[in-house]
Amino acid sequence: MRSVTSSGAFLGAALVAAIGFCAVPVDANEIEGGFSDPSRVVAIGGSITEIVYALGEEKRLVARDSTSLYPEAALALPDVGYMRQLSPEGVLSVNPSAILMLEGSGPREAVDVLGKASAEMVKVPDRFDHDGILEKIRIVGMAIGAEGKAKELASLVDKDIKSAQELTADVAERKRVLFVLSLQGGKILAAGRGTAADGIIKMAGAVNVMGDFEGYKQASDEAVVTAKPDVILMMTRGGEHDRGVDEVVSHPAIAPTPAGQAKALIRMDASYLLGFGPRTAGAVRDLAKAFYGDKATD
């Protein structure tokens, strides 16, 4: 078993409001001049929090969501809950002047309430590719009045990602990868196209064997066997959630595949692997080396 780890932990799943004057939430492409008051910002989304810290603007943060586990210093901030199960009361309890919210946060009802609260809100797009990361950095920087820093950070991250992707530029035979989100009840929940897992697999120079469907879906045993993955990729969850390599590769659908026969299982910290933020170049580099070993060279 190959295991790649990084600082940070697995994305947590911790699961009316006092409303001031009406402020319509702003889509990222409508931002002009950023927040009028970025002094008390709530960051919702692990990559958003990472970017604020990478910009050196963490003094602006008054709270984070439960997926914001990196850097470690962020853990000292109040936790307003899991980004997909937000409570308006929890978010507004820290009296924010502004909310930076990653696209996909919810539920919709909670987001609608927050959009009518006194705090300004910007929804940041979450695209799972190289350009999407740079866009995220620029939007966060613009929103909090740190455009110059964001330009510098985006340039550094851009170069780092390009360097990491060069590792697999000359690889002739691409690894076929099956990302398994869950094996609960013996059913394989796999990642299709349009997912963070699909994006990171592609950036690391490999092929997602479940690219025929979109999103995360249950894959039949027959589909997995037919797909013939060379590698199984999973998140590191910790504790009893981390199934042993033998248990994974002995699954009836995985055992007969090249991945099962070679016991080729890679695990990586979830926020590092799927965060699509400032650390993604490192994740691409680590994953490429885990896929290809000495074939992945600068």
mmCIF file with all atom_site columns, N, CA and C in Angstrom, residues 210-280:
data_model
loop_
_atom_site.group_PDB
_atom_site.id
_atom_site.type_symbol
_atom_site.label_atom_id
_atom_site.label_alt_id
_atom_site.label_comp_id
_atom_site.label_asym_id
_atom_site.label_entity_id
_atom_site.label_seq_id
_atom_site.pdbx_PDB_ins_code
_atom_site.Cartn_x
_atom_site.Cartn_y
_atom_site.Cartn_z
_atom_site.occupancy
_atom_site.B_iso_or_equiv
_atom_site.pdbx_formal_charge
_atom_site.auth_seq_id
_atom_site.auth_comp_id
_atom_site.auth_asym_id
_atom_site.auth_atom_id
_atom_site.pdbx_PDB_model_num
ATOM 1   N N  . MET A 1 210 ? -13.892 6.235  -14.505 1.00 0.00 ? 210 MET A N  1
ATOM 2   C CA . MET A 1 210 ? -15.340 6.435  -14.422 1.00 0.00 ? 210 MET A CA 1
ATOM 3   C C  . MET A 1 210 ? -15.762 7.769  -15.040 1.00 0.00 ? 210 MET A C  1
ATOM 4   N N  . GLY A 1 211 ? -15.032 8.195  -16.044 1.00 0.00 ? 211 GLY A N  1
ATOM 5   C CA . GLY A 1 211 ? -15.330 9.464  -16.696 1.00 0.00 ? 211 GLY A CA 1
ATOM 6   C C  . GLY A 1 211 ? -16.549 9.453  -17.579 1.00 0.00 ? 211 GLY A C  1
ATOM 7   N N  . ASP A 1 212 ? -17.230 8.313  -17.683 1.00 0.00 ? 212 ASP A N  1
ATOM 8   C CA . ASP A 1 212 ? -18.419 8.239  -18.528 1.00 0.00 ? 212 ASP A CA 1
ATOM 9   C C  . ASP A 1 212 ? -19.658 8.820  -17.864 1.00 0.00 ? 212 ASP A C  1
ATOM 10  N N  . PHE A 1 213 ? -19.628 8.977  -16.538 1.00 0.00 ? 213 PHE A N  1
ATOM 11  C CA . PHE A 1 213 ? -20.779 9.578  -15.861 1.00 0.00 ? 213 PHE A CA 1
ATOM 12  C C  . PHE A 1 213 ? -20.327 10.804 -15.079 1.00 0.00 ? 213 PHE A C  1
ATOM 13  N N  . GLU A 1 214 ? -21.287 11.594 -14.644 1.00 0.00 ? 214 GLU A N  1
ATOM 14  C CA . GLU A 1 214 ? -20.978 12.847 -13.962 1.00 0.00 ? 214 GLU A CA 1
ATOM 15  C C  . GLU A 1 214 ? -21.282 12.740 -12.475 1.00 0.00 ? 214 GLU A C  1
ATOM 16  N N  . GLY A 1 215 ? -20.422 13.354 -11.672 1.00 0.00 ? 215 GLY A N  1
ATOM 17  C CA . GLY A 1 215 ? -20.644 13.381 -10.237 1.00 0.00 ? 215 GLY A CA 1
ATOM 18  C C  . GLY A 1 215 ? -20.187 12.113 -9.546  1.00 0.00 ? 215 GLY A C  1
ATOM 19  N N  . TYR A 1 216 ? -20.619 11.960 -8.301  1.00 0.00 ? 216 TYR A N  1
ATOM 20  C CA . TYR A 1 216 ? -20.297 10.767 -7.515  1.00 0.00 ? 216 TYR A CA 1
ATOM 21  C C  . TYR A 1 216 ? -21.499 9.828  -7.569  1.00 0.00 ? 216 TYR A C  1
ATOM 22  N N  . LYS A 1 217 ? -21.274 8.613  -8.060  1.00 0.00 ? 217 LYS A N  1
ATOM 23  C CA . LYS A 1 217 ? -22.377 7.664  -8.206  1.00 0.00 ? 217 LYS A CA 1
ATOM 24  C C  . LYS A 1 217 ? -21.927 6.261  -7.819  1.00 0.00 ? 217 LYS A C  1
ATOM 25  N N  . GLN A 1 218 ? -22.903 5.439  -7.491  1.00 0.00 ? 218 GLN A N  1
ATOM 26  C CA . GLN A 1 218 ? -22.617 4.040  -7.195  1.00 0.00 ? 218 GLN A CA 1
ATOM 27  C C  . GLN A 1 218 ? -22.287 3.315  -8.495  1.00 0.00 ? 218 GLN A C  1
ATOM 28  N N  . ALA A 1 219 ? -21.147 2.663  -8.505  1.00 0.00 ? 219 ALA A N  1
ATOM 29  C CA . ALA A 1 219 ? -20.709 1.935  -9.697  1.00 0.00 ? 219 ALA A CA 1
ATOM 30  C C  . ALA A 1 219 ? -20.992 0.452  -9.506  1.00 0.00 ? 219 ALA A C  1
ATOM 31  N N  . SER A 1 220 ? -21.529 -0.177 -10.514 1.00 0.00 ? 220 SER A N  1
ATOM 32  C CA . SER A 1 220 ? -21.793 -1.611 -10.428 1.00 0.00 ? 220 SER A CA 1
ATOM 33  C C  . SER A 1 220 ? -20.482 -2.384 -10.431 1.00 0.00 ? 220 SER A C  1
ATOM 34  N N  . ASP A 1 221 ? -20.499 -3.573 -9.873  1.00 0.00 ? 221 ASP A N  1
ATOM 35  C CA . ASP A 1 221 ? -19.301 -4.407 -9.867  1.00 0.00 ? 221 ASP A CA 1
ATOM 36  C C  . ASP A 1 221 ? -18.837 -4.669 -11.292 1.00 0.00 ? 221 ASP A C  1
ATOM 37  N N  . GLU A 1 222 ? -19.768 -4.902 -12.181 1.00 0.00 ? 222 GLU A N  1
ATOM 38  C CA . GLU A 1 222 ? -19.423 -5.187 -13.578 1.00 0.00 ? 222 GLU A CA 1
ATOM 39  C C  . GLU A 1 222 ? -18.699 -4.004 -14.216 1.00 0.00 ? 222 GLU A C  1
ATOM 40  N N  . ALA A 1 223 ? -19.179 -2.775 -13.908 1.00 0.00 ? 223 ALA A N  1
ATOM 41  C CA . ALA A 1 223 ? -18.552 -1.578 -14.484 1.00 0.00 ? 223 ALA A CA 1
ATOM 42  C C  . ALA A 1 223 ? -17.128 -1.417 -13.996 1.00 0.00 ? 223 ALA A C  1
ATOM 43  N N  . VAL A 1 224 ? -16.893 -1.719 -12.727 1.00 0.00 ? 224 VAL A N  1
ATOM 44  C CA . VAL A 1 224 ? -15.541 -1.583 -12.166 1.00 0.00 ? 224 VAL A CA 1
ATOM 45  C C  . VAL A 1 224 ? -14.605 -2.621 -12.782 1.00 0.00 ? 224 VAL A C  1
ATOM 46  N N  . VAL A 1 225 ? -15.063 -3.842 -12.879 1.00 0.00 ? 225 VAL A N  1
ATOM 47  C CA . VAL A 1 225 ? -14.241 -4.904 -13.476 1.00 0.00 ? 225 VAL A CA 1
ATOM 48  C C  . VAL A 1 225 ? -13.895 -4.551 -14.917 1.00 0.00 ? 225 VAL A C  1
ATOM 49  N N  . THR A 1 226 ? -14.892 -4.077 -15.658 1.00 0.00 ? 226 THR A N  1
ATOM 50  C CA . THR A 1 226 ? -14.697 -3.731 -17.064 1.00 0.00 ? 226 THR A CA 1
ATOM 51  C C  . THR A 1 226 ? -13.747 -2.550 -17.230 1.00 0.00 ? 226 THR A C  1
ATOM 52  N N  . ALA A 1 227 ? -13.768 -1.620 -16.274 1.00 0.00 ? 227 ALA A N  1
ATOM 53  C CA . ALA A 1 227 ? -12.941 -0.417 -16.359 1.00 0.00 ? 227 ALA A CA 1
ATOM 54  C C  . ALA A 1 227 ? -11.452 -0.714 -16.203 1.00 0.00 ? 227 ALA A C  1
ATOM 55  N N  . LYS A 1 228 ? -11.115 -1.814 -15.543 1.00 0.00 ? 228 LYS A N  1
ATOM 56  C CA . LYS A 1 228 ? -9.726  -2.246 -15.363 1.00 0.00 ? 228 LYS A CA 1
ATOM 57  C C  . LYS A 1 228 ? -8.813  -1.160 -14.797 1.00 0.00 ? 228 LYS A C  1
ATOM 58  N N  . PRO A 1 229 ? -9.125  -0.640 -13.624 1.00 0.00 ? 229 PRO A N  1
ATOM 59  C CA . PRO A 1 229 ? -8.235  0.380  -13.050 1.00 0.00 ? 229 PRO A CA 1
ATOM 60  C C  . PRO A 1 229 ? -6.872  -0.201 -12.671 1.00 0.00 ? 229 PRO A C  1
ATOM 61  N N  . ASP A 1 230 ? -5.837  0.607  -12.844 1.00 0.00 ? 230 ASP A N  1
ATOM 62  C CA . ASP A 1 230 ? -4.486  0.230  -12.417 1.00 0.00 ? 230 ASP A CA 1
ATOM 63  C C  . ASP A 1 230 ? -4.249  0.607  -10.962 1.00 0.00 ? 230 ASP A C  1
ATOM 64  N N  . VAL A 1 231 ? -4.994  1.623  -10.509 1.00 0.00 ? 231 VAL A N  1
ATOM 65  C CA . VAL A 1 231 ? -4.792  2.174  -9.171  1.00 0.00 ? 231 VAL A CA 1
ATOM 66  C C  . VAL A 1 231 ? -6.142  2.518  -8.558  1.00 0.00 ? 231 VAL A C  1
ATOM 67  N N  . ILE A 1 232 ? -6.267  2.268  -7.255  1.00 0.00 ? 232 ILE A N  1
ATOM 68  C CA . ILE A 1 232 ? -7.423  2.734  -6.500  1.00 0.00 ? 232 ILE A CA 1
ATOM 69  C C  . ILE A 1 232 ? -6.957  3.941  -5.685  1.00 0.00 ? 232 ILE A C  1
ATOM 70  N N  . LEU A 1 233 ? -7.702  5.041  -5.773  1.00 0.00 ? 233 LEU A N  1
ATOM 71  C CA . LEU A 1 233 ? -7.372  6.251  -5.025  1.00 0.00 ? 233 LEU A CA 1
ATOM 72  C C  . LEU A 1 233 ? -8.493  6.521  -4.029  1.00 0.00 ? 233 LEU A C  1
ATOM 73  N N  . MET A 1 234 ? -8.103  6.755  -2.765  1.00 0.00 ? 234 MET A N  1
ATOM 74  C CA . MET A 1 234 ? -9.079  7.030  -1.719  1.00 0.00 ? 234 MET A CA 1
ATOM 75  C C  . MET A 1 234 ? -8.568  8.155  -0.829  1.00 0.00 ? 234 MET A C  1
ATOM 76  N N  . MET A 1 235 ? -9.477  8.737  -0.067  1.00 0.00 ? 235 MET A N  1
ATOM 77  C CA . MET A 1 235 ? -9.098  9.755  0.909   1.00 0.00 ? 235 MET A CA 1
ATOM 78  C C  . MET A 1 235 ? -8.682  9.089  2.210   1.00 0.00 ? 235 MET A C  1
ATOM 79  N N  . THR A 1 236 ? -7.785  9.741  2.914   1.00 0.00 ? 236 THR A N  1
ATOM 80  C CA . THR A 1 236 ? -7.438  9.321  4.262   1.00 0.00 ? 236 THR A CA 1
ATOM 81  C C  . THR A 1 236 ? -8.467  9.922  5.207   1.00 0.00 ? 236 THR A C  1
ATOM 82  N N  . ARG A 1 237 ? -9.213  9.066  5.862   1.00 0.00 ? 237 ARG A N  1
ATOM 83  C CA . ARG A 1 237 ? -10.255 9.546  6.768   1.00 0.00 ? 237 ARG A CA 1
ATOM 84  C C  . ARG A 1 237 ? -9.807  9.492  8.212   1.00 0.00 ? 237 ARG A C  1
ATOM 85  N N  . GLY A 1 238 ? -9.048  8.471  8.558   1.00 0.00 ? 238 GLY A N  1
ATOM 86  C CA . GLY A 1 238 ? -8.596  8.313  9.935   1.00 0.00 ? 238 GLY A CA 1
ATOM 87  C C  . GLY A 1 238 ? -9.496  7.373  10.716  1.00 0.00 ? 238 GLY A C  1
ATOM 88  N N  . GLY A 1 239 ? -8.906  6.712  11.704  1.00 0.00 ? 239 GLY A N  1
ATOM 89  C CA . GLY A 1 239 ? -9.672  5.821  12.573  1.00 0.00 ? 239 GLY A CA 1
ATOM 90  C C  . GLY A 1 239 ? -10.250 4.643  11.826  1.00 0.00 ? 239 GLY A C  1
ATOM 91  N N  . GLU A 1 240 ? -11.427 4.222  12.250  1.00 0.00 ? 240 GLU A N  1
ATOM 92  C CA . GLU A 1 240 ? -12.048 3.027  11.695  1.00 0.00 ? 240 GLU A CA 1
ATOM 93  C C  . GLU A 1 240 ? -12.555 3.222  10.273  1.00 0.00 ? 240 GLU A C  1
ATOM 94  N N  . HIS A 1 241 ? -12.580 4.495  9.826   1.00 0.00 ? 241 HIS A N  1
ATOM 95  C CA . HIS A 1 241 ? -13.052 4.766  8.464   1.00 0.00 ? 241 HIS A CA 1
ATOM 96  C C  . HIS A 1 241 ? -12.025 4.336  7.411   1.00 0.00 ? 241 HIS A C  1
ATOM 97  N N  . ASP A 1 242 ? -10.760 4.207  7.799   1.00 0.00 ? 242 ASP A N  1
ATOM 98  C CA . ASP A 1 242 ? -9.725  3.792  6.861   1.00 0.00 ? 242 ASP A CA 1
ATOM 99  C C  . ASP A 1 242 ? -9.688  2.269  6.762   1.00 0.00 ? 242 ASP A C  1
ATOM 100 N N  . ARG A 1 243 ? -10.251 1.756  5.717   1.00 0.00 ? 243 ARG A N  1
ATOM 101 C CA . ARG A 1 243 ? -10.243 0.315  5.496   1.00 0.00 ? 243 ARG A CA 1
ATOM 102 C C  . ARG A 1 243 ? -8.833  -0.111 5.104   1.00 0.00 ? 243 ARG A C  1
ATOM 103 N N  . GLY A 1 244 ? -8.422  -1.287 5.579   1.00 0.00 ? 244 GLY A N  1
ATOM 104 C CA . GLY A 1 244 ? -7.112  -1.806 5.247   1.00 0.00 ? 244 GLY A CA 1
ATOM 105 C C  . GLY A 1 244 ? -6.995  -2.118 3.773   1.00 0.00 ? 244 GLY A C  1
ATOM 106 N N  . VAL A 1 245 ? -5.753  -2.124 3.282   1.00 0.00 ? 245 VAL A N  1
ATOM 107 C CA . VAL A 1 245 ? -5.542  -2.368 1.864   1.00 0.00 ? 245 VAL A CA 1
ATOM 108 C C  . VAL A 1 245 ? -6.112  -3.712 1.437   1.00 0.00 ? 245 VAL A C  1
ATOM 109 N N  . ASP A 1 246 ? -5.959  -4.737 2.260   1.00 0.00 ? 246 ASP A N  1
ATOM 110 C CA . ASP A 1 246 ? -6.465  -6.062 1.895   1.00 0.00 ? 246 ASP A CA 1
ATOM 111 C C  . ASP A 1 246 ? -7.979  -6.066 1.777   1.00 0.00 ? 246 ASP A C  1
ATOM 112 N N  . GLU A 1 247 ? -8.631  -5.329 2.664   1.00 0.00 ? 247 GLU A N  1
ATOM 113 C CA . GLU A 1 247 ? -10.086 -5.272 2.611   1.00 0.00 ? 247 GLU A CA 1
ATOM 114 C C  . GLU A 1 247 ? -10.565 -4.588 1.342   1.00 0.00 ? 247 GLU A C  1
ATOM 115 N N  . VAL A 1 248 ? -9.857  -3.535 0.948   1.00 0.00 ? 248 VAL A N  1
ATOM 116 C CA . VAL A 1 248 ? -10.251 -2.802 -0.261  1.00 0.00 ? 248 VAL A CA 1
ATOM 117 C C  . VAL A 1 248 ? -10.001 -3.632 -1.512  1.00 0.00 ? 248 VAL A C  1
ATOM 118 N N  . VAL A 1 249 ? -8.798  -4.152 -1.649  1.00 0.00 ? 249 VAL A N  1
ATOM 119 C CA . VAL A 1 249 ? -8.450  -4.847 -2.889  1.00 0.00 ? 249 VAL A CA 1
ATOM 120 C C  . VAL A 1 249 ? -9.093  -6.229 -3.003  1.00 0.00 ? 249 VAL A C  1
ATOM 121 N N  . SER A 1 250 ? -9.651  -6.736 -1.910  1.00 0.00 ? 250 SER A N  1
ATOM 122 C CA . SER A 1 250 ? -10.340 -8.023 -1.981  1.00 0.00 ? 250 SER A CA 1
ATOM 123 C C  . SER A 1 250 ? -11.818 -7.868 -2.314  1.00 0.00 ? 250 SER A C  1
ATOM 124 N N  . HIS A 1 251 ? -12.278 -6.634 -2.479  1.00 0.00 ? 251 HIS A N  1
ATOM 125 C CA . HIS A 1 251 ? -13.659 -6.411 -2.898  1.00 0.00 ? 251 HIS A CA 1
ATOM 126 C C  . HIS A 1 251 ? -13.890 -7.156 -4.210  1.00 0.00 ? 251 HIS A C  1
ATOM 127 N N  . PRO A 1 252 ? -15.023 -7.836 -4.350  1.00 0.00 ? 252 PRO A N  1
ATOM 128 C CA . PRO A 1 252 ? -15.271 -8.659 -5.545  1.00 0.00 ? 252 PRO A CA 1
ATOM 129 C C  . PRO A 1 252 ? -15.086 -7.929 -6.871  1.00 0.00 ? 252 PRO A C  1
ATOM 130 N N  . ALA A 1 253 ? -15.364 -6.624 -6.895  1.00 0.00 ? 253 ALA A N  1
ATOM 131 C CA . ALA A 1 253 ? -15.220 -5.878 -8.149  1.00 0.00 ? 253 ALA A CA 1
ATOM 132 C C  . ALA A 1 253 ? -13.789 -5.406 -8.369  1.00 0.00 ? 253 ALA A C  1
ATOM 133 N N  . ILE A 1 254 ? -13.040 -5.228 -7.310  1.00 0.00 ? 254 ILE A N  1
ATOM 134 C CA . ILE A 1 254 ? -11.673 -4.695 -7.414  1.00 0.00 ? 254 ILE A CA 1
ATOM 135 C C  . ILE A 1 254 ? -10.639 -5.805 -7.546  1.00 0.00 ? 254 ILE A C  1
ATOM 136 N N  . ALA A 1 255 ? -10.878 -6.921 -6.877  1.00 0.00 ? 255 ALA A N  1
ATOM 137 C CA . ALA A 1 255 ? -9.894  -8.015 -6.839  1.00 0.00 ? 255 ALA A CA 1
ATOM 138 C C  . ALA A 1 255 ? -9.397  -8.456 -8.207  1.00 0.00 ? 255 ALA A C  1
ATOM 139 N N  . PRO A 1 256 ? -10.267 -8.621 -9.218  1.00 0.00 ? 256 PRO A N  1
ATOM 140 C CA . PRO A 1 256 ? -9.762  -9.106 -10.517 1.00 0.00 ? 256 PRO A CA 1
ATOM 141 C C  . PRO A 1 256 ? -9.116  -8.039 -11.392 1.00 0.00 ? 256 PRO A C  1
ATOM 142 N N  . THR A 1 257 ? -9.153  -6.795 -10.962 1.00 0.00 ? 257 THR A N  1
ATOM 143 C CA . THR A 1 257 ? -8.583  -5.711 -11.778 1.00 0.00 ? 257 THR A CA 1
ATOM 144 C C  . THR A 1 257 ? -7.076  -5.628 -11.580 1.00 0.00 ? 257 THR A C  1
ATOM 145 N N  . PRO A 1 258 ? -6.372  -4.945 -12.477 1.00 0.00 ? 258 PRO A N  1
ATOM 146 C CA . PRO A 1 258 ? -4.925  -4.751 -12.278 1.00 0.00 ? 258 PRO A CA 1
ATOM 147 C C  . PRO A 1 258 ? -4.604  -4.110 -10.925 1.00 0.00 ? 258 PRO A C  1
ATOM 148 N N  . ALA A 1 259 ? -5.453  -3.184 -10.473 1.00 0.00 ? 259 ALA A N  1
ATOM 149 C CA . ALA A 1 259 ? -5.228  -2.541 -9.179  1.00 0.00 ? 259 ALA A CA 1
ATOM 150 C C  . ALA A 1 259 ? -5.352  -3.543 -8.045  1.00 0.00 ? 259 ALA A C  1
ATOM 151 N N  . GLY A 1 260 ? -6.351  -4.401 -8.142  1.00 0.00 ? 260 GLY A N  1
ATOM 152 C CA . GLY A 1 260 ? -6.547  -5.411 -7.115  1.00 0.00 ? 260 GLY A CA 1
ATOM 153 C C  . GLY A 1 260 ? -5.427  -6.426 -7.086  1.00 0.00 ? 260 GLY A C  1
ATOM 154 N N  . GLN A 1 261 ? -5.001  -6.852 -8.241  1.00 0.00 ? 261 GLN A N  1
ATOM 155 C CA . GLN A 1 261 ? -3.932  -7.847 -8.331  1.00 0.00 ? 261 GLN A CA 1
ATOM 156 C C  . GLN A 1 261 ? -2.610  -7.295 -7.802  1.00 0.00 ? 261 GLN A C  1
ATOM 157 N N  . ALA A 1 262 ? -2.373  -6.016 -8.035  1.00 0.00 ? 262 ALA A N  1
ATOM 158 C CA . ALA A 1 262 ? -1.114  -5.398 -7.589  1.00 0.00 ? 262 ALA A CA 1
ATOM 159 C C  . ALA A 1 262 ? -1.226  -4.768 -6.204  1.00 0.00 ? 262 ALA A C  1
ATOM 160 N N  . LYS A 1 263 ? -2.421  -4.809 -5.625  1.00 0.00 ? 263 LYS A N  1
ATOM 161 C CA . LYS A 1 263 ? -2.692  -4.149 -4.345  1.00 0.00 ? 263 LYS A CA 1
ATOM 162 C C  . LYS A 1 263 ? -2.273  -2.681 -4.410  1.00 0.00 ? 263 LYS A C  1
ATOM 163 N N  . ALA A 1 264 ? -2.636  -2.039 -5.502  1.00 0.00 ? 264 ALA A N  1
ATOM 164 C CA . ALA A 1 264 ? -2.252  -0.647 -5.749  1.00 0.00 ? 264 ALA A CA 1
ATOM 165 C C  . ALA A 1 264 ? -3.316  0.286  -5.198  1.00 0.00 ? 264 ALA A C  1
ATOM 166 N N  . LEU A 1 265 ? -3.146  0.665  -3.960  1.00 0.00 ? 265 LEU A N  1
ATOM 167 C CA . LEU A 1 265 ? -4.066  1.569  -3.278  1.00 0.00 ? 265 LEU A CA 1
ATOM 168 C C  . LEU A 1 265 ? -3.283  2.778  -2.777  1.00 0.00 ? 265 LEU A C  1
ATOM 169 N N  . ILE A 1 266 ? -3.748  3.959  -3.143  1.00 0.00 ? 266 ILE A N  1
ATOM 170 C CA . ILE A 1 266 ? -3.135  5.204  -2.689  1.00 0.00 ? 266 ILE A CA 1
ATOM 171 C C  . ILE A 1 266 ? -4.164  5.967  -1.873  1.00 0.00 ? 266 ILE A C  1
ATOM 172 N N  . ARG A 1 267 ? -3.735  6.413  -0.704  1.00 0.00 ? 267 ARG A N  1
ATOM 173 C CA . ARG A 1 267 ? -4.593  7.275  0.114   1.00 0.00 ? 267 ARG A CA 1
ATOM 174 C C  . ARG A 1 267 ? -3.904  8.614  0.327   1.00 0.00 ? 267 ARG A C  1
ATOM 175 N N  . MET A 1 268 ? -4.711  9.665  0.353   1.00 0.00 ? 268 MET A N  1
ATOM 176 C CA . MET A 1 268 ? -4.162  10.990 0.567   1.00 0.00 ? 268 MET A CA 1
ATOM 177 C C  . MET A 1 268 ? -5.158  11.819 1.377   1.00 0.00 ? 268 MET A C  1
ATOM 178 N N  . ASP A 1 269 ? -4.630  12.713 2.207   1.00 0.00 ? 269 ASP A N  1
ATOM 179 C CA . ASP A 1 269 ? -5.467  13.606 2.993   1.00 0.00 ? 269 ASP A CA 1
ATOM 180 C C  . ASP A 1 269 ? -6.470  14.332 2.099   1.00 0.00 ? 269 ASP A C  1
ATOM 181 N N  . ALA A 1 270 ? -7.709  14.359 2.527   1.00 0.00 ? 270 ALA A N  1
ATOM 182 C CA . ALA A 1 270 ? -8.794  14.869 1.693   1.00 0.00 ? 270 ALA A CA 1
ATOM 183 C C  . ALA A 1 270 ? -8.650  16.342 1.338   1.00 0.00 ? 270 ALA A C  1
ATOM 184 N N  . SER A 1 271 ? -8.366  17.196 2.317   1.00 0.00 ? 271 SER A N  1
ATOM 185 C CA . SER A 1 271 ? -8.286  18.626 2.025   1.00 0.00 ? 271 SER A CA 1
ATOM 186 C C  . SER A 1 271 ? -7.084  18.948 1.143   1.00 0.00 ? 271 SER A C  1
ATOM 187 N N  . TYR A 1 272 ? -6.033  18.172 1.273   1.00 0.00 ? 272 TYR A N  1
ATOM 188 C CA . TYR A 1 272 ? -4.841  18.337 0.445   1.00 0.00 ? 272 TYR A CA 1
ATOM 189 C C  . TYR A 1 272 ? -5.106  17.868 -0.979  1.00 0.00 ? 272 TYR A C  1
ATOM 190 N N  . LEU A 1 273 ? -5.754  16.730 -1.094  1.00 0.00 ? 273 LEU A N  1
ATOM 191 C CA . LEU A 1 273 ? -6.004  16.114 -2.397  1.00 0.00 ? 273 LEU A CA 1
ATOM 192 C C  . LEU A 1 273 ? -7.070  16.852 -3.198  1.00 0.00 ? 273 LEU A C  1
ATOM 193 N N  . LEU A 1 274 ? -8.160  17.237 -2.548  1.00 0.00 ? 274 LEU A N  1
ATOM 194 C CA . LEU A 1 274 ? -9.336  17.736 -3.261  1.00 0.00 ? 274 LEU A CA 1
ATOM 195 C C  . LEU A 1 274 ? -9.635  19.209 -3.004  1.00 0.00 ? 274 LEU A C  1
ATOM 196 N N  . GLY A 1 275 ? -8.728  19.908 -2.297  1.00 0.00 ? 275 GLY A N  1
ATOM 197 C CA . GLY A 1 275 ? -9.017  21.281 -1.917  1.00 0.00 ? 275 GLY A CA 1
ATOM 198 C C  . GLY A 1 275 ? -8.970  22.292 -3.043  1.00 0.00 ? 275 GLY A C  1
ATOM 199 N N  . PHE A 1 276 ? -8.140  22.087 -4.038  1.00 0.00 ? 276 PHE A N  1
ATOM 200 C CA . PHE A 1 276 ? -7.955  23.011 -5.164  1.00 0.00 ? 276 PHE A CA 1
ATOM 201 C C  . PHE A 1 276 ? -7.706  24.435 -4.659  1.00 0.00 ? 276 PHE A C  1
ATOM 202 N N  . GLY A 1 277 ? -6.581  24.538 -3.947  1.00 0.00 ? 277 GLY A N  1
ATOM 203 C CA . GLY A 1 277 ? -6.142  25.815 -3.405  1.00 0.00 ? 277 GLY A CA 1
ATOM 204 C C  . GLY A 1 277 ? -4.642  25.958 -3.550  1.00 0.00 ? 277 GLY A C  1
ATOM 205 N N  . PRO A 1 278 ? -4.000  26.744 -2.705  1.00 0.00 ? 278 PRO A N  1
ATOM 206 C CA . PRO A 1 278 ? -2.563  27.001 -2.831  1.00 0.00 ? 278 PRO A CA 1
ATOM 207 C C  . PRO A 1 278 ? -1.680  25.765 -2.733  1.00 0.00 ? 278 PRO A C  1
ATOM 208 N N  . ARG A 1 279 ? -2.158  24.682 -2.098  1.00 0.00 ? 279 ARG A N  1
ATOM 209 C CA . ARG A 1 279 ? -1.332  23.480 -1.929  1.00 0.00 ? 279 ARG A CA 1
ATOM 210 C C  . ARG A 1 279 ? -1.514  22.454 -3.051  1.00 0.00 ? 279 ARG A C  1
ATOM 211 N N  . THR A 1 280 ? -2.361  22.742 -4.013  1.00 0.00 ? 280 THR A N  1
ATOM 212 C CA . THR A 1 280 ? -2.690  21.732 -5.019  1.00 0.00 ? 280 THR A CA 1
ATOM 213 C C  . THR A 1 280 ? -1.489  21.288 -5.848  1.00 0.00 ? 280 THR A C  1
#
